[in-house]
Each structure stands twice: as structure tokens, then as C-alpha cells.
Coordinates of C-alpha atoms and ligand atoms in Angstrom, one line a residue:
M131 CA 0.4 0.1 -0.3
P132 CA 1.2 3.4 -0.6
N133 CA 1.8 6.0 1.5
K134 CA -0.6 8.7 1.6
F135 CA 0.7 12.3 1.6
Y136 CA -1.6 15.4 2.1
I137 CA 0.2 18.9 1.2
T138 CA -2.1 22.1 1.5
T139 CA -0.7 25.6 0.3
P140 CA -2.3 28.7 1.9
I141 CA -6.2 30.1 0.8
Y142 CA -5.0 32.8 -1.1
Y143 CA -7.3 36.3 -0.8
V144 CA -9.7 36.4 -4.1
N145 CA -9.2 40.4 -4.8
D146 CA -5.4 40.4 -5.0
R147 CA -3.1 39.9 -7.7
P148 CA -1.0 36.9 -7.9
H149 CA 2.8 37.9 -7.5
I150 CA 5.5 35.8 -6.6
G151 CA 4.9 35.4 -3.2
H152 CA 2.1 33.5 -3.9
A153 CA 3.7 31.6 -6.5
Y154 CA 7.1 30.9 -4.2
C155 CA 4.7 29.0 -1.5
T156 CA 2.8 26.9 -4.4
I157 CA 6.0 26.0 -6.3
V158 CA 7.6 24.7 -2.9
A159 CA 4.6 22.9 -2.0
D160 CA 4.5 21.6 -5.6
V161 CA 8.3 20.4 -5.6
V162 CA 7.0 18.5 -2.3
A163 CA 4.8 17.1 -3.9
R164 CA 6.3 16.1 -7.2
A165 CA 9.0 14.4 -4.8
H166 CA 6.6 12.8 -2.6
R167 CA 4.9 10.7 -5.7
L168 CA 8.6 10.4 -7.3
M169 CA 8.4 8.2 -4.3
G170 CA 5.8 5.9 -4.8
D171 CA 3.5 8.0 -2.3
E172 CA -0.5 8.7 -3.3
V173 CA -0.5 12.2 -2.9
F174 CA -3.1 14.9 -2.7
F175 CA -1.9 18.2 -3.3
L176 CA -4.6 21.5 -2.5
T177 CA -4.6 25.2 -3.1
G178 CA -7.5 27.3 -3.1
L179 CA -9.1 30.3 -2.1
D180 CA -9.9 32.8 0.3
E181 CA -13.7 34.3 -0.8
H182 CA -15.0 35.8 2.5
G183 CA -14.4 38.8 3.7
Q184 CA -14.7 42.4 4.8
K185 CA -11.9 42.8 1.5
V186 CA -13.9 41.3 -0.8
Q187 CA -16.9 42.4 0.3
Q188 CA -15.8 46.3 0.3
A189 CA -13.6 45.4 -3.5
A190 CA -17.2 44.4 -4.9
Q191 CA -19.3 47.2 -4.5
A192 CA -16.2 49.5 -5.1
K193 CA -17.3 47.9 -9.1
G194 CA -20.7 47.4 -8.3
V195 CA -21.2 43.8 -8.7
P196 CA -22.3 41.5 -6.0
A197 CA -19.8 39.4 -4.2
Q198 CA -20.1 36.2 -5.4
E199 CA -20.1 37.7 -8.9
F200 CA -16.6 39.1 -8.2
C201 CA -15.4 36.4 -6.6
D202 CA -16.6 34.1 -9.8
E203 CA -14.1 37.6 -11.9
M204 CA -11.5 37.1 -10.2
A205 CA -10.7 33.3 -9.6
P206 CA -9.3 32.3 -13.1
H207 CA -6.6 34.8 -12.3
W208 CA -5.5 31.9 -10.1
R209 CA -6.3 28.8 -11.3
E210 CA -5.5 30.0 -14.4
L211 CA -1.6 30.5 -13.1
W212 CA -1.2 27.2 -11.2
P213 CA -0.5 25.5 -14.6
V214 CA 1.2 28.2 -16.3
L215 CA 3.9 27.2 -13.7
N216 CA 3.8 23.4 -13.6
V217 CA 1.8 22.9 -10.6
S218 CA 0.4 20.1 -10.0
N219 CA -2.5 20.7 -7.6
D220 CA -5.0 18.2 -7.3
D221 CA -7.7 20.3 -6.0
F222 CA -8.2 23.8 -6.0
I223 CA -10.8 25.2 -3.5
R224 CA -13.1 27.9 -2.9
T225 CA -14.3 28.7 0.3
T226 CA -17.7 30.0 -1.6
E227 CA -18.6 26.6 -2.7
E228 CA -21.0 24.8 -1.0
R229 CA -19.4 21.8 0.3
H230 CA -16.8 24.0 2.2
K231 CA -20.3 26.1 3.3
R232 CA -21.2 22.7 4.7
V233 CA -18.1 21.7 6.6
V234 CA -17.7 25.1 8.3
Q235 CA -21.6 24.3 9.6
A236 CA -21.1 21.2 10.5
I237 CA -18.2 21.5 12.6
L238 CA -19.4 25.8 14.1
Q239 CA -22.6 23.1 15.2
K240 CA -20.2 20.4 16.7
L241 CA -18.0 22.8 18.6
Y242 CA -21.5 25.1 20.2
D243 CA -23.5 21.6 20.9
A244 CA -20.1 20.8 23.0
G245 CA -20.2 24.7 24.6
E246 CA -17.1 25.9 23.5
I247 CA -18.2 29.0 22.1
Y248 CA -20.4 31.0 23.9
Q249 CA -22.0 34.5 23.5
G250 CA -20.3 37.9 25.1
E251 CA -19.6 41.3 24.0
Y252 CA -16.7 42.5 21.6
E253 CA -15.7 46.1 22.7
G254 CA -13.6 48.2 20.8
W255 CA -12.1 51.1 18.7
Y256 CA -14.2 50.8 15.0
S257 CA -13.6 52.9 12.3
T258 CA -16.8 53.6 10.1
R259 CA -14.5 54.4 6.8
A260 CA -12.7 51.4 6.6
E261 CA -15.3 49.4 8.4
Q262 CA -13.4 47.5 10.6
F263 CA -12.5 46.7 14.8
L264 CA -8.8 48.9 15.0
T265 CA -6.2 47.9 17.3
E266 CA -3.6 48.8 19.2
K267 CA -1.1 48.2 16.1
E268 CA -3.3 50.7 14.1
M269 CA -3.0 53.8 16.7
G270 CA -0.1 56.2 16.8
P271 CA 2.7 57.2 19.1
D272 CA 0.1 60.2 20.1
G273 CA -2.3 57.8 21.0
K274 CA -5.0 58.9 18.1
F275 CA -5.6 56.4 14.9
P276 CA -4.4 57.8 11.4
A277 CA -7.2 60.1 9.1
E278 CA -7.1 57.6 6.7
F279 CA -9.3 55.8 9.4
G280 CA -12.3 58.5 9.3
E281 CA -14.0 58.9 12.4
V282 CA -13.4 56.0 14.8
I283 CA -16.1 55.3 17.8
R284 CA -16.3 53.9 20.6
L285 CA -18.3 50.1 19.5
R286 CA -19.7 47.5 21.7
E287 CA -21.2 43.8 19.6
K288 CA -22.6 40.9 21.2
N289 CA -20.8 38.5 19.0
Y290 CA -19.9 34.5 19.2
F291 CA -17.1 33.6 20.8
F292 CA -14.2 30.3 20.8
K293 CA -12.8 28.8 24.0
M294 CA -9.5 28.9 22.7
S295 CA -7.7 30.0 26.2
Q296 CA -8.7 26.6 27.9
Y297 CA -6.3 24.6 25.9
Q298 CA -2.9 27.1 26.0
D299 CA -1.6 24.7 27.8
W300 CA -2.0 22.1 26.0
L301 CA -1.2 23.6 23.1
I302 CA 2.4 24.3 24.5
A303 CA 2.8 20.7 25.6
Y304 CA 2.0 19.5 22.2
I305 CA 4.7 21.7 20.7
R306 CA 7.1 20.6 23.5
E307 CA 7.1 16.8 22.3
N308 CA 6.3 17.3 19.1
P309 CA 9.2 18.8 17.8
D310 CA 8.6 18.5 14.5
F311 CA 5.4 20.0 14.6
V312 CA 6.3 24.0 13.4
Y313 CA 9.1 23.8 11.7
P314 CA 12.0 25.3 10.9
D315 CA 12.6 25.0 14.4
Y316 CA 13.5 29.0 15.1
R317 CA 10.1 29.2 14.6
R318 CA 8.7 27.0 16.8
N319 CA 11.4 28.6 19.3
E320 CA 8.8 31.9 18.0
L321 CA 5.3 30.7 18.4
L322 CA 6.6 29.3 22.2
G323 CA 7.6 32.5 23.5
F324 CA 4.6 33.7 22.2
L325 CA 2.8 31.4 24.5
Q326 CA 4.1 32.4 27.3
K327 CA 1.3 35.4 27.0
P328 CA -2.2 34.8 27.9
L329 CA -4.3 33.6 24.5
G330 CA -7.7 35.2 25.0
D331 CA -10.6 33.4 23.4
L332 CA -11.3 34.5 20.0
C333 CA -14.2 36.2 18.5
I334 CA -15.2 34.2 16.0
S335 CA -18.8 36.4 14.4
R336 CA -19.5 39.5 12.8
P337 CA -22.7 40.8 13.3
K338 CA -24.3 40.2 9.4
T339 CA -25.3 44.0 9.8
R340 CA -21.9 44.9 9.6
L341 CA -20.3 42.2 7.7
A342 CA -22.6 40.5 4.7
W343 CA -20.2 38.2 3.1
G344 CA -19.0 35.2 4.8
I345 CA -20.9 32.0 6.2
P346 CA -24.1 32.4 8.4
L347 CA -23.0 31.0 12.0
P348 CA -25.7 27.3 11.7
F349 CA -27.3 28.4 15.9
D350 CA -27.4 32.5 14.8
A351 CA -28.2 33.2 11.6
E352 CA -27.7 36.7 12.5
H353 CA -23.7 36.6 12.4
V354 CA -21.5 35.5 10.2
T355 CA -17.5 33.7 10.7
Y356 CA -14.9 35.4 11.4
V357 CA -13.0 34.6 8.0
W358 CA -10.4 33.0 9.9
F359 CA -12.2 30.0 11.2
D360 CA -14.1 29.5 7.9
A361 CA -10.7 30.0 5.4
L362 CA -8.4 27.5 7.7
T363 CA -11.6 24.9 8.0
N364 CA -10.8 24.6 4.1
Y365 CA -8.0 21.7 4.5
V366 CA -10.5 19.7 6.2
T367 CA -13.5 20.4 3.9
A368 CA -11.5 19.2 0.6
A369 CA -9.9 16.2 2.5
G370 CA -13.5 15.1 2.3
Y371 CA -14.5 16.2 5.9
G372 CA -18.1 14.0 6.8
T373 CA -17.2 11.3 3.9
P374 CA -15.6 7.9 4.3
Q375 CA -12.7 10.0 2.6
F376 CA -11.6 12.1 4.7
E377 CA -10.0 9.0 7.1
K378 CA -7.7 8.0 4.4
C379 CA -6.6 11.2 3.1
W380 CA -6.7 13.6 7.0
P381 CA -4.1 14.6 8.7
A382 CA -2.7 16.6 6.3
D383 CA 1.1 15.8 6.0
I384 CA 1.8 19.3 5.9
H385 CA 0.6 23.1 5.8
L386 CA 3.0 25.1 3.7
I387 CA 2.7 28.6 5.3
G388 CA 3.9 31.9 5.1
K389 CA 5.6 33.4 7.9
E390 CA 3.5 35.8 8.8
I391 CA 0.8 33.8 9.4
L392 CA 2.3 30.9 11.9
L393 CA -0.1 31.6 14.8
F394 CA -3.3 31.0 13.2
H395 CA -2.0 27.8 11.6
A396 CA 0.0 26.7 14.6
C397 CA -2.2 27.9 17.6
Y398 CA -6.1 28.9 16.4
W399 CA -6.3 26.2 14.0
P400 CA -4.5 23.2 16.2
I401 CA -6.8 24.3 19.3
M402 CA -10.0 24.3 16.6
L403 CA -8.9 20.8 15.4
R404 CA -8.6 19.6 18.9
A405 CA -12.0 20.9 20.2
A406 CA -13.6 19.7 17.5
G407 CA -12.0 16.0 18.0
I408 CA -10.2 16.3 14.6
P409 CA -6.7 14.9 14.7
L410 CA -4.1 17.4 14.2
P411 CA -1.8 17.8 10.7
V412 CA 1.2 16.3 10.6
Q413 CA 3.5 19.7 10.2
V414 CA 3.1 23.7 9.8
A415 CA 6.0 24.5 8.1
A416 CA 6.4 28.1 7.7
H417 CA 8.7 29.5 4.9
G418 CA 10.2 32.8 4.6
W419 CA 9.5 36.0 2.5
W420 CA 10.5 37.5 -1.1
T421 CA 11.9 41.0 -1.2
R422 CA 13.0 42.3 -4.7
D423 CA 16.5 44.5 -4.3
G424 CA 16.2 44.6 -0.8
Q425 CA 13.0 46.4 -0.8
K426 CA 9.9 45.4 -0.3
M427 CA 7.4 44.8 -3.0
S428 CA 4.3 46.1 -3.2
K429 CA 2.3 47.9 -6.0
S430 CA 2.7 51.8 -5.2
V431 CA 6.4 51.3 -5.1
G432 CA 6.0 48.9 -8.8
N433 CA 8.9 46.6 -8.2
V434 CA 6.5 43.5 -7.8
V435 CA 7.7 40.2 -9.8
D436 CA 5.2 39.1 -11.9
P437 CA 5.5 35.4 -12.2
V438 CA 3.6 34.8 -15.9
K439 CA 6.2 38.1 -17.2
V440 CA 9.5 35.7 -15.6
V441 CA 7.4 32.7 -17.3
E442 CA 7.3 34.5 -20.8
A443 CA 10.8 35.3 -20.5
W444 CA 12.5 32.8 -18.8
G445 CA 10.3 29.4 -18.9
A446 CA 8.6 28.4 -16.2
D447 CA 11.5 25.6 -15.0
A448 CA 13.5 28.7 -14.6
L449 CA 11.7 30.4 -12.6
R450 CA 11.1 27.1 -10.5
Y451 CA 14.8 26.5 -10.1
Y452 CA 15.9 30.2 -9.5
L453 CA 13.3 30.0 -6.3
L454 CA 13.8 26.8 -5.4
R455 CA 17.5 27.1 -5.3
E456 CA 17.9 30.6 -4.0
L457 CA 17.2 29.7 -0.6
P458 CA 16.3 27.5 2.2
V459 CA 12.7 27.2 3.4
G460 CA 12.4 28.9 5.9
S461 CA 14.7 32.6 5.3
D462 CA 13.9 35.3 3.4
G463 CA 14.9 35.5 -0.3
D464 CA 15.4 38.5 -2.6
W465 CA 14.8 38.8 -6.2
T466 CA 17.4 40.2 -8.1
D467 CA 16.9 40.1 -11.9
S468 CA 21.2 39.9 -12.3
N469 CA 20.9 37.0 -9.8
F470 CA 18.2 35.0 -12.0
A471 CA 20.0 35.7 -15.4
R472 CA 23.7 34.5 -13.6
R473 CA 21.8 31.0 -11.9
Y474 CA 20.2 30.4 -15.3
N475 CA 23.0 31.0 -17.3
G476 CA 25.9 29.4 -15.0
E477 CA 24.4 26.8 -13.4
L478 CA 21.0 25.7 -15.9
A479 CA 22.6 26.9 -19.3
N480 CA 26.4 26.1 -18.7
D481 CA 26.7 22.4 -15.9
L482 CA 22.6 21.3 -16.8
G483 CA 22.7 21.7 -20.1
N484 CA 26.2 21.4 -21.6
L485 CA 26.2 18.0 -19.8
V486 CA 23.7 16.8 -21.7
N487 CA 23.8 18.5 -24.9
R488 CA 27.5 17.3 -25.4
S489 CA 26.7 13.6 -23.5
L490 CA 24.5 13.1 -26.0
S491 CA 25.7 15.2 -29.4
M492 CA 28.4 12.8 -28.5
V493 CA 25.9 9.5 -29.1
K494 CA 24.8 11.0 -32.0
R495 CA 28.0 11.8 -33.5
Y496 CA 30.1 8.6 -32.2
C497 CA 27.7 5.7 -32.2
N498 CA 25.1 7.4 -35.1
G499 CA 22.5 8.3 -32.4
I500 CA 22.2 4.7 -31.2
V501 CA 23.2 4.2 -27.1
P502 CA 26.6 2.0 -27.0
Q503 CA 26.7 -1.0 -25.2
P504 CA 29.0 -0.3 -22.2
G505 CA 32.2 -2.4 -21.5
A506 CA 34.6 -3.4 -18.7
T507 CA 34.1 -0.4 -16.4
E508 CA 37.0 1.5 -15.1
A509 CA 37.9 3.5 -11.8
L510 CA 36.4 6.5 -13.0
D511 CA 33.8 5.2 -14.2
S512 CA 32.2 3.0 -11.4
E513 CA 33.3 6.4 -9.0
L514 CA 30.1 8.4 -11.1
Q515 CA 28.4 5.2 -10.4
T516 CA 28.8 5.7 -7.1
F517 CA 28.4 9.0 -6.3
A518 CA 25.3 9.3 -8.2
A519 CA 23.9 6.1 -5.8
E520 CA 24.8 8.3 -3.1
T521 CA 23.2 11.4 -4.8
V522 CA 19.7 8.7 -5.0
K523 CA 19.9 7.5 -1.1
R524 CA 20.2 11.3 -0.2
F525 CA 16.8 12.2 -2.0
A526 CA 14.2 11.2 0.9
D527 CA 16.1 12.3 3.2
R528 CA 16.4 15.7 2.0
V529 CA 12.9 16.5 0.9
A530 CA 11.3 14.7 4.8
K531 CA 13.6 17.0 6.0
L532 CA 12.3 20.3 3.5
E533 CA 15.8 20.6 2.7
L534 CA 14.9 21.5 -0.8
N535 CA 18.3 23.9 -1.9
Q536 CA 20.0 21.4 -0.3
L537 CA 18.7 18.4 -2.4
L538 CA 19.4 20.9 -5.5
G539 CA 22.4 21.6 -4.2
D540 CA 23.4 17.4 -4.0
I541 CA 21.9 17.3 -7.6
W542 CA 24.4 19.6 -8.9
E543 CA 27.5 18.1 -7.7
L544 CA 26.3 15.2 -10.0
V545 CA 26.3 17.4 -12.6
R546 CA 29.3 18.7 -12.1
K547 CA 30.7 15.5 -11.4
G548 CA 29.3 14.5 -14.8
N549 CA 30.9 17.4 -16.3
Q550 CA 34.1 16.7 -14.6
Y551 CA 33.7 12.9 -15.7
V552 CA 33.6 14.0 -19.2
D553 CA 36.3 16.2 -19.0
Q554 CA 38.7 13.5 -17.4
A555 CA 37.5 10.5 -19.7
A556 CA 37.6 12.8 -23.4
P557 CA 35.1 10.6 -25.2
W558 CA 36.6 13.0 -28.6
A559 CA 40.4 11.7 -28.7
L560 CA 38.7 7.7 -27.8
A561 CA 37.2 8.4 -31.4
K562 CA 39.9 8.9 -32.9
D563 CA 41.1 5.3 -32.1
P564 CA 39.3 2.3 -33.3
A565 CA 41.1 0.7 -30.6
K566 CA 39.1 2.4 -28.1
A567 CA 35.4 1.9 -28.9
A568 CA 34.6 -0.4 -26.1
R569 CA 36.1 1.9 -23.8
L570 CA 34.5 4.8 -25.8
G571 CA 30.8 2.9 -25.5
T572 CA 31.2 2.4 -21.8
V573 CA 32.2 6.0 -21.8
L574 CA 28.7 7.5 -23.6
Y575 CA 26.5 5.2 -21.6
H576 CA 28.1 6.1 -18.1
L577 CA 26.8 9.5 -19.6
A578 CA 23.8 9.0 -20.8
E579 CA 22.8 6.7 -18.2
S580 CA 24.3 9.7 -15.2
S581 CA 21.6 12.3 -17.5
R582 CA 18.9 9.5 -16.8
I583 CA 19.8 10.0 -13.6
I584 CA 19.9 13.5 -13.1
S585 CA 16.3 13.8 -15.3
I586 CA 14.9 12.1 -12.4
L587 CA 16.2 13.9 -9.5
L588 CA 15.1 16.9 -11.3
T589 CA 11.8 16.2 -12.0
P590 CA 10.4 17.4 -8.6
F591 CA 11.6 20.9 -9.1
I592 CA 12.0 20.9 -13.1
P593 CA 9.7 18.9 -14.9
T594 CA 9.3 19.6 -17.8
T595 CA 13.3 19.3 -18.2
A596 CA 13.3 16.5 -16.9
D597 CA 11.0 15.1 -19.8
K598 CA 13.2 16.9 -22.2
I599 CA 16.0 15.0 -20.8
R600 CA 14.0 11.9 -20.9
A601 CA 12.7 12.1 -24.5
Q602 CA 16.2 13.3 -25.9
L603 CA 17.6 9.6 -24.4
G604 CA 14.6 8.0 -26.5
L605 CA 12.9 7.1 -22.9
G606 CA 9.4 6.3 -23.5
Q607 CA 6.5 8.9 -21.4
A608 CA 6.3 6.7 -18.4
S609 CA 6.4 8.1 -15.5
A610 CA 9.5 8.4 -13.5
S611 CA 10.8 6.9 -10.5
L612 CA 12.7 7.1 -7.4
A613 CA 13.6 3.4 -7.7
D614 CA 15.0 3.9 -11.2
A615 CA 17.0 6.3 -10.1
G616 CA 18.1 4.2 -7.7
R617 CA 19.0 1.1 -10.3
W618 CA 22.1 1.5 -12.9
G619 CA 21.7 0.6 -16.7
L620 CA 18.2 1.0 -17.0
V621 CA 19.1 2.7 -20.5
P622 CA 18.9 0.1 -23.1
A623 CA 22.2 -0.1 -25.1
G624 CA 20.8 -0.2 -28.7
Q625 CA 18.0 2.4 -28.5
P626 CA 18.5 5.2 -30.7
L627 CA 18.5 8.7 -29.1
G628 CA 15.9 11.5 -30.2
E629 CA 16.1 14.3 -31.4
V630 CA 19.3 16.3 -29.2
A631 CA 18.3 19.9 -28.6
P632 CA 20.1 22.4 -25.7
L633 CA 17.6 22.5 -22.8
F634 CA 18.7 26.1 -21.9
P635 CA 19.3 28.8 -24.3
R636 CA 21.8 30.7 -23.7
K637 CA 20.7 34.6 -23.1
G638 CA 22.6 38.1 -22.7
Ligands
LIG288 N1 -6.0 33.8 3.2 C1 -5.0 34.0 3.9 C2 -4.3 32.4 4.0 C3 -5.7 31.8 4.2 S1 -5.1 29.6 4.8 C4 -5.9 29.1 5.8 C5 -3.4 35.0 3.3 N2 -3.4 35.1 1.6 S2 -2.3 35.8 1.1 O1 -2.9 35.8 -0.6 O2 -2.4 37.3 1.4 O3 -1.2 35.0 1.9 C6 -1.2 34.1 1.6 C7 0.4 33.5 1.1 O4 1.3 34.5 0.6 C8 1.2 33.7 2.4 O5 1.5 32.3 2.9 C9 1.6 34.1 2.3 O6 3.0 34.5 3.3 C10 2.8 34.5 0.7 N3 3.4 35.1 0.6 C11 2.8 36.8 -0.1 N4 4.1 38.0 -0.1 C12 4.8 37.2 0.0 C13 6.4 37.5 -0.5 N5 6.5 38.7 -0.7 N6 7.1 36.7 -0.3 C14 6.9 35.0 -0.1 N7 5.0 34.6 0.1 C15 4.8 36.0 0.7 O7 -2.8 35.2 4.4

């Protein structure tokens, strides 16, 4: 029986336009999902959209359209982006779907019946212009709220609260006893630090008079659900909560998120699940944020990287490679166009492109495009074989630890080893001497095999290129597996190559 593996991204705010930060999160999740498929796991990979709440309601009003219509117009910007980036999600959830509303209401009802939700009063500073409660964060040093909020009044309203505070000690103990629950470890420590302060209960409703665009509470239709309560629940909706499928799919193995939403995922969410008697996700992994040329990306500065433009100029694989290679999952990254071009030309075109292209071009030139029979192996050949086998062996552990840029580093060591092998074995010299034909066969066979193994290891990161390498090797469309990367000799001698062409044309 294959292992199941369930990975999620955050659901993105439908009213935003996708940018490189969203693309990053989804691509990292895609690499992990594809790596698990390569290892034979049965993967369920979820992404989707967060569609309720104040901002969506306001944006729809500003456009003069009903909120649902607004969401329906925006959703394709997201849904259609993922295939462009070669993202292989299995489901795409929208929080306005019926399947989701049902689950949110079922869980709310369950918590209400169990006495986990009570009615209370909320009092705070309310901006009539922004139509929202303000916190101390928004308050200026003079104790006043900035003018953009217009009139700020003291407002009291009836609301529902979730008894979160009673779970605080349990959560602290859980995080301590399960060191892998929050990744990376410095974020876990940050969270434990935060949890030193009392948590308080969570206000989970908004009166309909103030916010209509949300899921009504099943026990009081005059209120809608707080948007994070609604949003987090998407992960169990898509797993089939309330159906037999749920047992097979849940718990999620990884919720991949950005660092700024860790509190919601590693504190509110586990407590919600615990209170509802639902098992916890195995891991919440928080990645860092991208800046551009050292600056925060923002529409007003006009420095936002548009993933579609990058794909048009460089291809999806180049984008995926850069995002994954540049930084470890967890750290912040800084996008610079020059660094992108440097990695493209140096690592993709030169290191990888050259290895495959010169190896296969020599098979064309010296062996009529037919993979030769290998002869006796020498120390140089076995060294390359062993190096490849060791790289394959490290793969699963690297993936389990989310060490994806280090894994790319390992694969690049193998690519460089392959290039050194070409230089040392010098097939062009062997080709000049008919007495060395057997040796030439061995060398070119080793290069074809190394290219095959490298193509498998690269499948999660640069899937289109990986397929191209296999097609150039004349291998069929059969999907690659990590087990095949661990076996030497699967390119059949005597096999004709496909069409050989550069993988990454150099760019200025
Ligand atoms: N809707 C909520 C998530 C609900 S999940 C139950 C949300 N949406 S978001 O669209 O604002 O952000 C989604 C993700 O994009 C976050 O994980 C965030 O970290 C990521 N990024 C947004 N800008 C980013 C960068 N500049 N760099 C990297 N990721 C960033 O929050």
C-alpha cells in the first residue's frame, strides 16, 4: 500500500493579483508533492482561494457587482496561473463552494453543542470609514488613529467566542513534545515565546449588519463566521470531512504557509481541531518572504515581480529552479534580475545544459545516435556510478527535512561530477582511435545513464526539462520513479536517441 501524503498551500485572497510570493509558496508545495509522487506516495495536493470577508465585500461594492460575481471574475486569475507554473495541484478549493459552507457549519455546530462557543460582547475602537475594529497596532504614537480611518468610535457588539484560552497549556505541551510540528525550529521557538502571554478566547463571528459576506453561523443566522475560522477549515473540507474519504486523507502531512500566518496555523487551527475532536496536521512549515533588490514588494513602489512575465521571458522551469535554489525553506529571499540571469546561464545552461547536450551530441556523432553497449568499467566509471547512487540515497531524507535547496545542491554536485567525467574521459580523443571503441562505448553509456538519473532527480523541480532529457534519451513517456533512479543500467544499449537540442539556450 502506498503511503498517503497530503500537502496544502494557504488559500489566497481572491481580491489580490497573484505575485511572486504566492507563486513561491505554491511552487515549493508543488516540488514537495512531486517529490513524494516520485517516491511512490499517493499524493493529494491542495491549493485554493479565500473568498469571504470585508475586503472582498468592499472591493465588490466598489465595482458595483454582487460579491459572488466579483469572486467568480477574480478566481480565474488564480486557477489559470497554476498550470502556467507547472503546478500539479489535485484540487482547487474556493471557500464560497457549497461543500465548504456545509463543513464550516457542521464544525461550528459541533463546537457549539459541545459548549466550546459562547456568546459575549466585544468592545473596541471601530473605524466607520474602514468598517473595521482597530487595534493598538494601528494607533499612532500620539495615541490617535491615523486620519485615513476617519471617525473612530467606541463600539460594543454581541459576538460569539471560541474557548481558545483553555487549550493554551495543552498546545504548549504539544509543541514541545512534537518538535517537528512547527518547521523550521526557529519559528517554533518564536511561537513558544509568543505563547508565554495569555491567549484569550477567539471572537469568531461578525454581525451580519456589519459584514454580510461570510458563512452564517448555523445557530444564529444574524452572524457570519470570522474569516480565519472559515479559511482554515478549507483543509478539512477538501479532505472530505464527513465522508469516508476523510479517514484516508486526513491528517494533512504538511501545511505549507508563509511565516506571517504561523499563529493562525500553529495555534488557532490545532486548537480548533482539538476542540472538534479532529486529529492535528503532522507539520506546519513556514517559509520566508521575498523582497526585490532589498525592498519590500508593493504595488505602489511598482517593484512587484510578476510570475507570468518571468515565465514568458525565461520559462517556468527557470523560475522554479531560481526560487528553490536561492534559499532554504524558512529563510527570506531577495530577488534580483541579475542573480536570476546568473543562475540561469551558469547553472542551467552551462552546468546542466552542457552536460546533457554534449553527452548526447557525442552519442549522435560517434555512435550514430544509438546508445552504445558499455564495456568493462574502470575506476573513473565506478566513481561516477557510486556518486550517482549516493545522491539518490540522500533524496528522501532531504525531502523529509524540506532541505530542498540543499537537495538541488546535491544534484548539482552530481552534474558537476558528470562534467568532470567528460573532461577526464575525453571521449573525443577515444573516438579518434578505433582500438578504443569499447572504452568509448563505456564512457558514453555512463553519460547517458547519468543524464537519465539526473532527469529523475530533477523531476520535482524542473519537470518540463526532466521530461525533455528523457525524450532526448529516447525513453518513453512512462513516469519516472525514484526507485528507477537508484538502479544503474536502465537505458537500454542499442536504443536510438530522440532529437537532441539544447535544454536552456543562453540568454544575454
Ligand atoms: N488568505 C490568507 C491565508 C488563509 S490560509 C487558511 C492569506 N492569503 S494571502 O494571499 O495574503 O497570502 C498567502 C500566502 O502568500 C502567505 O503564505 C504569504 O506568506 C505568501 N506571500 C505573500 N507575499 C509574499 C512574499 N513577498 N514572499 C513570500 N511569500 C509571500 O494570508
